[in-house]
Amino acid sequence: MKIIHEEILEQTADSIESLSEDVFACATYQLLERKSDDQPAERVGSVLLYKIQNGESVKRLCTTKTNAILDMKWHRSSYQKILSTADSKGIVHFYSVVDDQLKEDNSLVLNEDALCLSVDWYKTHSPEKVAYSLSNGDLAIVQLTESGPELLNSWTGHTLEAWIVACDRVNENILYTGADDCLLKMWDLRMGTERASVTSKRHSMGVCSIQSHPKRDHVFCSGSYDENIIVWDNRAMKKPLSEFETGGGVWRLKWHPHGYDTLLAACMHNGFKVINYDNDLANPVLQSSYEKHESLAYGVDWCLDYEQQKNDNKDETVIASCSFYDKLLTVWKTEC
């Protein structure tokens, strides 16, 4: 393992999202001290854009001040790259990259009385749609139009904080959600939103991470405060394909974007893990760990070319990660 870059940030950090093999964003969430006992604490944040130079050094391109950010995701198409953020005031923002700077194009208030906790883009390219989850348990779908973002649908999906929403890679009618109520839900929007098509109680604590597999139809993974990663086939939800204990709450999960059966996990109090699976997605094996982050490993992503397997070296991969209280951003190379 080789460290390319280490940086102590100005604010506590909680999200990493890669745009490409050499550009990634890091988001922060800072809780300010109360000015008086009768005033709520203010939350502020930022989005930091970085460039990895020749795989050996890292340069910050820009700093964009925001409300506190809880999650963000890039949308990549042949004609545009858009970053959507979910913030502490229930607002979703949309940014484009212009001359190495983030330019805010639009925003939309989902709920002024709730935090927007997670975001995921639909995997179809046009029209662009985005799913969000909120701290009051609500779920929302937003569509980008020529006149700006429009709310298509919203409903109460969970009774407690909906930590995560994820879109199925193949079927745009399928959403996965997880919440502090310990429930993992699969929604088929063709059947309406009165109830989920599948509700799983397999996790024993809050479900805070979900991602659809980038190449395998029907496959997705979930992570929880119960310190377990579960890989599922959505056609047979009664029996998972595999389970893996991480030793820390699983805040984020990222499949290898080139379709390898390898997971990258942010495990809160137990660092970051790279986990390999066999062809049956069973028998998970820990490939490598990075535990230098001292507090709440939250944000992590592969720094790879997402459009194609260009110059792909599976044996040596660049990863960016961040942790909360120690404000540490790290870019490192590992084998996977």
Coordinates of N, CA and C in Angstrom, one line a residue, residues 2-202:
K2 N 0.5 2.2 -0.8 CA 1.3 3.4 -1.0 C 0.4 4.7 -0.8
I3 N 0.8 5.6 0.1 CA 0.1 6.8 0.3 C 0.5 7.9 -0.7
I4 N -0.4 8.4 -1.5 CA -0.1 9.4 -2.5 C -0.3 10.8 -1.9
H5 N -1.3 11.0 -1.0 CA -1.6 12.3 -0.5 C -2.3 12.2 0.8
E6 N -1.9 13.0 1.7 CA -2.6 13.2 3.0 C -2.9 14.7 3.3
E7 N -4.1 15.0 3.8 CA -4.4 16.4 4.0 C -5.4 16.5 5.2
I8 N -5.1 17.4 6.1 CA -6.0 17.7 7.2 C -6.9 18.9 6.6
L9 N -8.2 18.6 6.5 CA -9.1 19.6 6.0 C -9.5 20.6 7.0
E10 N -10.2 21.7 6.5 CA -10.7 22.7 7.4 C -11.9 22.3 8.2
Q11 N -12.7 21.4 7.6 CA -13.9 20.9 8.3 C -14.0 19.4 8.3
T12 N -14.9 18.9 9.1 CA -15.1 17.4 9.2 C -15.6 16.9 7.9
A13 N -15.1 15.8 7.4 CA -15.4 15.3 6.1 C -16.2 14.0 6.1
D14 N -17.1 13.9 5.1 CA -18.0 12.7 5.2 C -18.3 12.0 3.8
S15 N -17.8 12.6 2.7 CA -18.2 12.0 1.4 C -17.1 12.2 0.4
I16 N -16.9 11.1 -0.4 CA -16.0 11.2 -1.5 C -16.7 10.6 -2.7
E17 N -16.6 11.3 -3.8 CA -17.2 10.8 -5.1 C -16.2 11.1 -6.2
S18 N -15.8 10.1 -7.0 CA -14.9 10.3 -8.1 C -15.7 10.6 -9.4
L19 N -15.2 11.5 -10.1 CA -15.8 11.8 -11.5 C -15.1 11.0 -12.5
S20 N -13.8 10.8 -12.3 CA -13.0 10.1 -13.3 C -11.7 9.5 -12.6
E21 N -10.8 9.0 -13.4 CA -9.6 8.4 -12.8 C -8.7 9.5 -12.1
D22 N -8.9 10.8 -12.5 CA -8.0 11.8 -11.9 C -8.7 13.0 -11.3
V23 N -10.1 13.0 -11.2 CA -10.8 14.1 -10.6 C -11.8 13.5 -9.6
F24 N -11.8 14.0 -8.4 CA -12.8 13.5 -7.4 C -13.2 14.7 -6.5
A25 N -14.4 14.6 -5.9 CA -14.9 15.6 -5.0 C -14.9 15.0 -3.6
C26 N -14.7 15.9 -2.6 CA -14.8 15.6 -1.2 C -15.7 16.6 -0.5
A27 N -16.7 16.1 0.2 CA -17.7 17.0 0.9 C -17.5 17.0 2.4
T28 N -17.8 18.2 3.0 CA -17.7 18.3 4.4 C -19.0 18.7 5.1
Y29 N -19.0 18.4 6.4 CA -20.2 18.7 7.2 C -19.7 19.1 8.6
Q30 N -19.9 20.4 8.8 CA -19.3 21.0 10.1 C -20.5 21.5 10.9
L31 N -20.6 21.0 12.2 CA -21.5 21.5 13.1 C -20.9 22.6 13.9
L32 N -21.4 23.9 13.8 CA -20.8 25.0 14.5 C -21.4 25.1 16.0
E33 N -20.6 25.7 16.9 CA -21.1 25.8 18.2 C -22.3 26.8 18.3
R34 N -23.2 26.5 19.2 CA -24.4 27.3 19.4 C -24.0 28.7 19.9
K35 N -24.6 29.7 19.3 CA -24.4 31.1 19.8 C -25.1 31.3 21.1
S36 N -26.2 30.6 21.3 CA -27.0 30.7 22.5 C -27.8 29.4 22.7
D37 N -28.2 29.1 23.9 CA -28.9 27.9 24.2 C -30.3 27.8 23.4
D38 N -30.9 28.9 23.1 CA -32.2 28.9 22.5 C -32.1 28.9 21.0
Q39 N -30.9 28.8 20.4 CA -30.8 28.8 19.0 C -30.2 27.4 18.5
P40 N -30.8 26.9 17.4 CA -30.2 25.6 16.9 C -28.8 25.8 16.4
A41 N -28.1 24.7 16.5 CA -26.7 24.7 16.0 C -26.7 24.8 14.5
E42 N -25.8 25.6 14.0 CA -25.7 25.8 12.5 C -24.8 24.8 11.9
R43 N -25.2 24.3 10.7 CA -24.4 23.3 10.0 C -23.9 24.0 8.7
V44 N -22.6 23.9 8.5 CA -22.1 24.5 7.2 C -21.2 23.4 6.6
G45 N -20.9 23.6 5.3 CA -20.0 22.6 4.6 C -19.4 23.2 3.4
S46 N -18.8 22.3 2.6 CA -18.2 22.6 1.4 C -18.0 21.4 0.5
V47 N -17.8 21.7 -0.8 CA -17.4 20.7 -1.7 C -16.0 21.1 -2.3
L48 N -15.1 20.2 -2.1 CA -13.7 20.4 -2.5 C -13.4 19.5 -3.8
L49 N -12.9 20.1 -4.8 CA -12.6 19.4 -6.1 C -11.1 19.2 -6.2
Y50 N -10.7 18.0 -6.5 CA -9.3 17.6 -6.5 C -8.9 17.0 -7.8
K51 N -7.7 17.1 -8.2 CA -7.1 16.4 -9.4 C -5.9 15.6 -9.0
I52 N -5.9 14.3 -9.4 CA -4.7 13.5 -9.2 C -3.8 13.6 -10.4
Q53 N -2.6 14.0 -10.1 CA -1.6 14.3 -11.2 C -0.7 13.1 -11.4
N54 N -0.8 12.5 -12.6 CA 0.1 11.4 -12.9 C 0.1 10.2 -11.9
G55 N -1.0 10.1 -11.1 CA -1.0 9.1 -10.1 C -0.1 9.2 -9.0
E56 N 0.6 10.4 -8.9 CA 1.6 10.5 -7.9 C 1.4 11.7 -6.9
S57 N 0.6 12.7 -7.3 CA 0.4 13.8 -6.4 C -1.1 14.3 -6.6
V58 N -1.5 15.1 -5.7 CA -2.9 15.6 -5.7 C -3.0 17.1 -5.5
K59 N -3.8 17.7 -6.3 CA -3.9 19.2 -6.2 C -5.4 19.6 -6.0
R60 N -5.7 20.5 -5.1 CA -7.0 21.0 -4.9 C -7.3 22.0 -6.0
L61 N -8.4 21.8 -6.7 CA -8.8 22.7 -7.8 C -9.6 23.9 -7.3
C62 N -10.6 23.6 -6.4 CA -11.5 24.6 -5.9 C -12.1 24.2 -4.6
T63 N -12.6 25.2 -3.9 CA -13.4 25.0 -2.7 C -14.7 25.8 -2.9
T64 N -15.9 25.1 -2.8 CA -17.2 25.7 -2.9 C -17.9 25.6 -1.6
K65 N -18.2 26.8 -1.0 CA -18.9 26.8 0.3 C -20.4 26.4 0.1
T66 N -20.9 25.6 1.0 CA -22.3 25.1 0.9 C -22.9 25.0 2.3
N67 N -24.1 24.6 2.4 CA -24.6 24.0 3.6 C -23.9 22.7 3.9
A68 N -24.1 22.1 5.1 CA -23.4 20.9 5.4 C -23.9 19.8 4.4
I69 N -23.0 19.0 3.9 CA -23.3 18.0 2.9 C -23.3 16.6 3.5
L70 N -24.4 15.9 3.2 CA -24.4 14.5 3.8 C -24.1 13.4 2.7
D71 N -24.4 13.8 1.4 CA -24.1 12.8 0.4 C -24.0 13.6 -1.0
M72 N -23.4 13.0 -2.0 CA -23.4 13.6 -3.3 C -23.1 12.5 -4.3
K73 N -23.5 12.7 -5.5 CA -23.2 11.7 -6.6 C -23.0 12.5 -7.9
W74 N -22.1 11.9 -8.8 CA -21.9 12.4 -10.1 C -22.9 11.7 -11.1
H75 N -23.3 12.5 -12.1 CA -24.0 12.0 -13.3 C -23.1 12.2 -14.4
R76 N -22.7 11.1 -15.1 CA -21.8 11.1 -16.3 C -22.5 10.8 -17.6
S77 N -22.5 11.6 -18.5 CA -23.0 11.3 -19.9 C -22.0 11.9 -20.9
S78 N -22.2 11.6 -22.1 CA -21.3 12.0 -23.2 C -21.3 13.5 -23.3
Y79 N -22.3 14.2 -22.9 CA -22.3 15.6 -23.1 C -22.3 16.5 -21.8
Q80 N -22.4 15.9 -20.7 CA -22.3 16.7 -19.5 C -22.0 15.8 -18.2
K81 N -21.4 16.5 -17.3 CA -21.0 15.9 -16.0 C -21.7 16.8 -14.9
I82 N -22.6 16.2 -14.1 CA -23.3 17.0 -13.1 C -23.1 16.3 -11.7
L83 N -22.9 17.2 -10.7 CA -22.8 16.7 -9.4 C -24.0 17.2 -8.6
S84 N -24.7 16.2 -8.0 CA -25.9 16.6 -7.1 C -25.5 16.3 -5.7
T85 N -25.8 17.3 -4.8 CA -25.5 17.2 -3.4 C -26.8 17.1 -2.6
A86 N -26.8 16.5 -1.5 CA -27.9 16.4 -0.5 C -27.4 17.1 0.8
D87 N -28.2 18.2 1.2 CA -27.6 19.0 2.3 C -28.5 19.0 3.5
S88 N -28.0 19.7 4.6 CA -28.6 19.7 5.9 C -29.8 20.6 6.0
K89 N -30.1 21.3 4.9 CA -31.4 22.2 4.9 C -32.4 21.6 4.0
G90 N -32.3 20.3 3.7 CA -33.3 19.7 2.8 C -33.3 20.2 1.4
I91 N -32.2 20.7 1.0 CA -32.0 21.3 -0.4 C -31.1 20.4 -1.2
V92 N -31.5 20.2 -2.5 CA -30.6 19.5 -3.4 C -30.0 20.5 -4.4
H93 N -28.7 20.4 -4.7 CA -28.1 21.3 -5.6 C -27.4 20.5 -6.7
F94 N -27.3 21.2 -7.9 CA -26.7 20.7 -9.1 C -25.6 21.5 -9.6
Y95 N -24.4 20.9 -9.7 CA -23.2 21.6 -10.1 C -22.7 21.0 -11.4
S96 N -22.1 21.9 -12.2 CA -21.3 21.4 -13.4 C -19.8 21.9 -13.2
V97 N -18.9 21.3 -13.9 CA -17.5 21.6 -13.8 C -17.1 22.5 -15.0
V98 N -16.7 23.7 -14.7 CA -16.3 24.7 -15.8 C -14.9 25.2 -15.4
D99 N -14.0 24.9 -16.3 CA -12.6 25.4 -16.1 C -12.1 25.1 -14.7
D100 N -12.2 23.8 -14.3 CA -11.8 23.2 -13.1 C -12.4 23.9 -11.8
Q101 N -13.6 24.5 -12.1 CA -14.3 25.1 -11.0 C -15.8 24.5 -10.9
L102 N -16.3 24.4 -9.7 CA -17.7 24.0 -9.6 C -18.7 25.2 -9.9
K103 N -19.6 25.0 -10.8 CA -20.6 26.1 -11.1 C -21.9 25.5 -10.7
E104 N -22.6 26.2 -9.8 CA -24.0 25.8 -9.4 C -24.9 26.2 -10.5
D105 N -25.7 25.2 -11.0 CA -26.6 25.4 -12.1 C -28.0 25.6 -11.6
N106 N -28.4 24.8 -10.6 CA -29.8 24.8 -10.1 C -29.8 24.2 -8.7
S107 N -31.0 24.5 -8.0 CA -31.2 23.8 -6.7 C -32.7 23.7 -6.5
L108 N -33.1 22.8 -5.6 CA -34.5 22.6 -5.3 C -34.7 22.2 -3.8
V109 N -35.6 22.9 -3.2 CA -35.9 22.6 -1.8 C -36.9 21.4 -1.7
L110 N -36.4 20.3 -1.0 CA -37.3 19.2 -0.9 C -38.1 19.3 0.4
N111 N -37.4 19.7 1.5 CA -38.1 19.8 2.8 C -37.3 20.7 3.7
E112 N -37.8 21.9 4.1 CA -37.0 22.8 4.9 C -36.8 22.3 6.3
D113 N -37.7 21.3 6.7 CA -37.6 20.8 8.1 C -36.9 19.5 8.2
A114 N -36.2 19.0 7.2 CA -35.6 17.7 7.2 C -34.2 17.9 6.6
L115 N -33.3 16.9 6.9 CA -32.0 16.8 6.3 C -32.1 15.9 5.1
C116 N -31.5 16.3 4.0 CA -31.5 15.4 2.8 C -30.2 14.5 3.0
L117 N -30.4 13.2 3.2 CA -29.4 12.3 3.6 C -28.6 11.6 2.5
S118 N -29.3 11.3 1.4 CA -28.6 10.5 0.4 C -29.2 10.8 -1.0
V119 N -28.4 10.5 -2.0 CA -28.8 10.8 -3.4 C -28.2 9.7 -4.3
D120 N -29.0 9.4 -5.4 CA -28.5 8.5 -6.4 C -29.2 8.8 -7.7
W121 N -28.4 8.9 -8.8 CA -28.9 9.1 -10.1 C -29.5 7.8 -10.7
Y122 N -30.6 8.0 -11.4 CA -31.1 6.9 -12.3 C -30.0 6.6 -13.3
K123 N -29.9 5.3 -13.6 CA -28.8 4.8 -14.5 C -29.1 5.1 -16.0
T124 N -30.4 5.4 -16.3 CA -30.7 5.8 -17.7 C -30.2 7.2 -17.9
H125 N -29.9 7.5 -19.2 CA -29.2 8.8 -19.5 C -30.2 9.9 -19.8
S126 N -31.3 9.6 -20.3 CA -32.2 10.7 -20.6 C -33.7 10.2 -20.5
P127 N -34.6 11.0 -19.9 CA -34.2 12.3 -19.2 C -33.6 12.0 -17.8
E128 N -32.8 12.9 -17.3 CA -32.0 12.7 -16.1 C -33.0 12.7 -14.9
K129 N -33.0 11.7 -14.1 CA -33.8 11.7 -12.9 C -32.9 11.3 -11.7
V130 N -33.3 11.8 -10.5 CA -32.5 11.6 -9.3 C -33.4 11.2 -8.2
A131 N -32.9 10.2 -7.3 CA -33.6 9.8 -6.1 C -32.9 10.4 -4.9
Y132 N -33.7 10.7 -3.9 CA -33.2 11.3 -2.6 C -33.9 10.6 -1.5
S133 N -33.2 10.6 -0.3 CA -33.9 10.2 0.9 C -33.6 11.2 2.0
L134 N -34.6 11.3 3.0 CA -34.5 12.4 3.9 C -34.6 11.9 5.4
S135 N -34.3 12.8 6.3 CA -34.2 12.4 7.7 C -35.6 12.1 8.3
N136 N -36.6 12.6 7.7 CA -38.0 12.3 8.2 C -38.5 11.0 7.6
G137 N -37.7 10.2 6.9 CA -38.2 9.0 6.3 C -38.7 9.1 4.9
D138 N -38.8 10.3 4.4 CA -39.4 10.5 3.1 C -38.4 10.1 2.0
L139 N -39.0 9.8 0.8 CA -38.2 9.5 -0.4 C -38.7 10.4 -1.5
A140 N -37.8 10.8 -2.4 CA -38.2 11.8 -3.4 C -37.5 11.5 -4.7
I141 N -38.2 11.8 -5.8 CA -37.7 11.6 -7.2 C -37.8 13.0 -7.9
V142 N -36.7 13.4 -8.4 CA -36.6 14.7 -9.1 C -36.1 14.5 -10.5
Q143 N -36.7 15.2 -11.4 CA -36.3 15.2 -12.9 C -35.7 16.5 -13.3
L144 N -34.6 16.4 -14.0 CA -34.0 17.7 -14.6 C -34.7 18.0 -15.9
T145 N -35.2 19.2 -16.0 CA -35.8 19.7 -17.3 C -35.0 20.9 -17.7
E146 N -35.4 21.4 -18.9 CA -34.7 22.6 -19.4 C -35.0 23.8 -18.5
S147 N -36.1 23.8 -17.8 CA -36.4 25.0 -16.9 C -35.8 24.7 -15.5
G148 N -35.2 23.6 -15.3 CA -34.7 23.3 -13.9 C -35.2 22.0 -13.3
P149 N -34.8 21.7 -12.1 CA -35.3 20.5 -11.5 C -36.7 20.5 -11.0
E150 N -37.5 19.4 -11.2 CA -38.9 19.4 -10.8 C -39.1 18.1 -10.0
L151 N -39.9 18.3 -8.9 CA -40.2 17.1 -8.1 C -41.3 16.3 -8.8
L152 N -40.9 15.0 -9.1 CA -41.9 14.1 -9.7 C -42.7 13.4 -8.8
N153 N -42.1 13.0 -7.6 CA -42.9 12.1 -6.7 C -42.2 12.2 -5.3
S154 N -43.0 12.1 -4.3 CA -42.4 12.0 -2.9 C -43.4 11.2 -2.1
W155 N -42.8 10.4 -1.2 CA -43.7 9.6 -0.3 C -42.9 9.2 1.0
T156 N -43.6 8.8 2.0 CA -43.0 8.4 3.2 C -42.6 6.9 3.1
G157 N -41.3 6.6 3.1 CA -40.9 5.3 2.9 C -40.5 4.5 4.1
H158 N -40.1 5.3 5.2 CA -39.7 4.7 6.4 C -40.2 5.6 7.6
T159 N -40.2 5.0 8.8 CA -40.6 5.7 10.0 C -39.5 6.5 10.7
L160 N -38.3 6.2 10.3 CA -37.1 6.9 10.9 C -36.2 7.4 9.8
E161 N -35.0 7.9 10.1 CA -34.1 8.4 9.1 C -33.9 7.5 8.0
A162 N -34.2 7.9 6.7 CA -33.9 7.1 5.6 C -32.4 7.4 5.1
W163 N -31.5 6.6 5.6 CA -30.1 6.9 5.4 C -29.6 6.8 4.0
I164 N -30.3 5.9 3.2 CA -29.8 5.6 1.9 C -30.9 5.3 0.9
V165 N -30.7 5.7 -0.3 CA -31.5 5.4 -1.5 C -30.5 5.0 -2.6
A166 N -30.9 4.0 -3.4 CA -30.1 3.5 -4.5 C -31.0 3.1 -5.6
C167 N -30.6 3.4 -6.8 CA -31.3 3.1 -8.0 C -30.8 1.8 -8.6
D168 N -31.7 0.9 -9.1 CA -31.2 -0.3 -9.8 C -30.6 0.0 -11.1
R169 N -29.5 -0.7 -11.4 CA -28.8 -0.4 -12.6 C -29.6 -0.7 -13.9
V170 N -30.4 -1.7 -13.9 CA -31.1 -2.2 -15.1 C -32.5 -1.7 -15.2
N171 N -33.2 -1.7 -14.1 CA -34.7 -1.4 -14.1 C -34.9 -0.1 -13.5
E172 N -35.3 0.9 -14.2 CA -35.5 2.2 -13.7 C -36.7 2.3 -12.7
N173 N -37.5 1.3 -12.7 CA -38.7 1.3 -11.8 C -38.3 0.8 -10.4
I174 N -37.1 0.3 -10.2 CA -36.7 -0.3 -9.0 C -35.8 0.6 -8.2
L175 N -36.2 0.8 -6.9 CA -35.4 1.6 -6.0 C -35.1 0.7 -4.7
Y176 N -34.0 0.9 -4.1 CA -33.7 0.3 -2.9 C -33.5 1.4 -1.8
T177 N -34.0 1.1 -0.6 CA -33.8 2.1 0.5 C -33.5 1.4 1.8
G178 N -32.8 2.1 2.7 CA -32.5 1.6 4.0 C -32.6 2.7 5.0
A179 N -32.9 2.4 6.3 CA -33.2 3.4 7.2 C -32.9 3.0 8.6
D180 N -33.0 3.9 9.6 CA -32.7 3.7 11.0 C -33.8 2.7 11.6
D181 N -34.8 2.4 10.9 CA -35.8 1.5 11.4 C -35.4 0.0 11.2
C182 N -34.1 -0.2 10.7 CA -33.5 -1.5 10.5 C -34.1 -2.2 9.3
L183 N -34.9 -1.5 8.4 CA -35.5 -2.1 7.3 C -34.8 -1.8 6.0
L184 N -34.6 -2.8 5.2 CA -34.2 -2.7 3.8 C -35.4 -2.9 2.9
K185 N -35.7 -1.9 2.0 CA -36.9 -2.0 1.2 C -36.5 -2.0 -0.3
M186 N -37.3 -2.7 -1.1 CA -37.2 -2.6 -2.5 C -38.5 -2.2 -3.0
W187 N -38.5 -1.1 -3.8 CA -39.7 -0.5 -4.3 C -39.8 -0.7 -5.8
D188 N -41.0 -1.2 -6.3 CA -41.3 -1.3 -7.7 C -42.3 -0.2 -8.0
L189 N -41.8 0.9 -8.6 CA -42.7 2.1 -8.7 C -43.8 1.9 -9.6
R190 N -43.8 0.8 -10.4 CA -45.0 0.5 -11.2 C -46.2 0.1 -10.4
M191 N -45.9 -0.4 -9.1 CA -46.9 -0.8 -8.2 C -47.3 0.3 -7.3
G192 N -46.8 1.5 -7.5 CA -47.1 2.6 -6.6 C -46.2 2.6 -5.4
T193 N -46.5 3.6 -4.5 CA -45.6 3.8 -3.3 C -46.3 3.6 -2.0
E194 N -47.5 3.0 -2.0 CA -48.2 2.7 -0.7 C -47.4 1.8 0.2
R195 N -46.8 0.8 -0.5 CA -46.0 -0.1 0.3 C -44.8 -0.6 -0.6
A196 N -43.8 -1.0 0.0 CA -42.6 -1.6 -0.7 C -43.0 -3.0 -1.2
S197 N -42.4 -3.3 -2.4 CA -42.7 -4.7 -2.9 C -42.0 -5.7 -2.1
V198 N -40.8 -5.4 -1.5 CA -40.1 -6.3 -0.6 C -39.6 -5.5 0.6
T199 N -39.8 -6.1 1.8 CA -39.2 -5.5 3.0 C -38.4 -6.6 3.7
S200 N -37.1 -6.3 4.0 CA -36.3 -7.3 4.6 C -35.9 -6.8 6.0
K201 N -35.9 -7.7 7.0 CA -35.5 -7.4 8.3 C -34.2 -8.1 8.7
R202 N -33.4 -8.5 7.6 CA -32.2 -9.3 7.8 C -31.2 -8.5 8.6

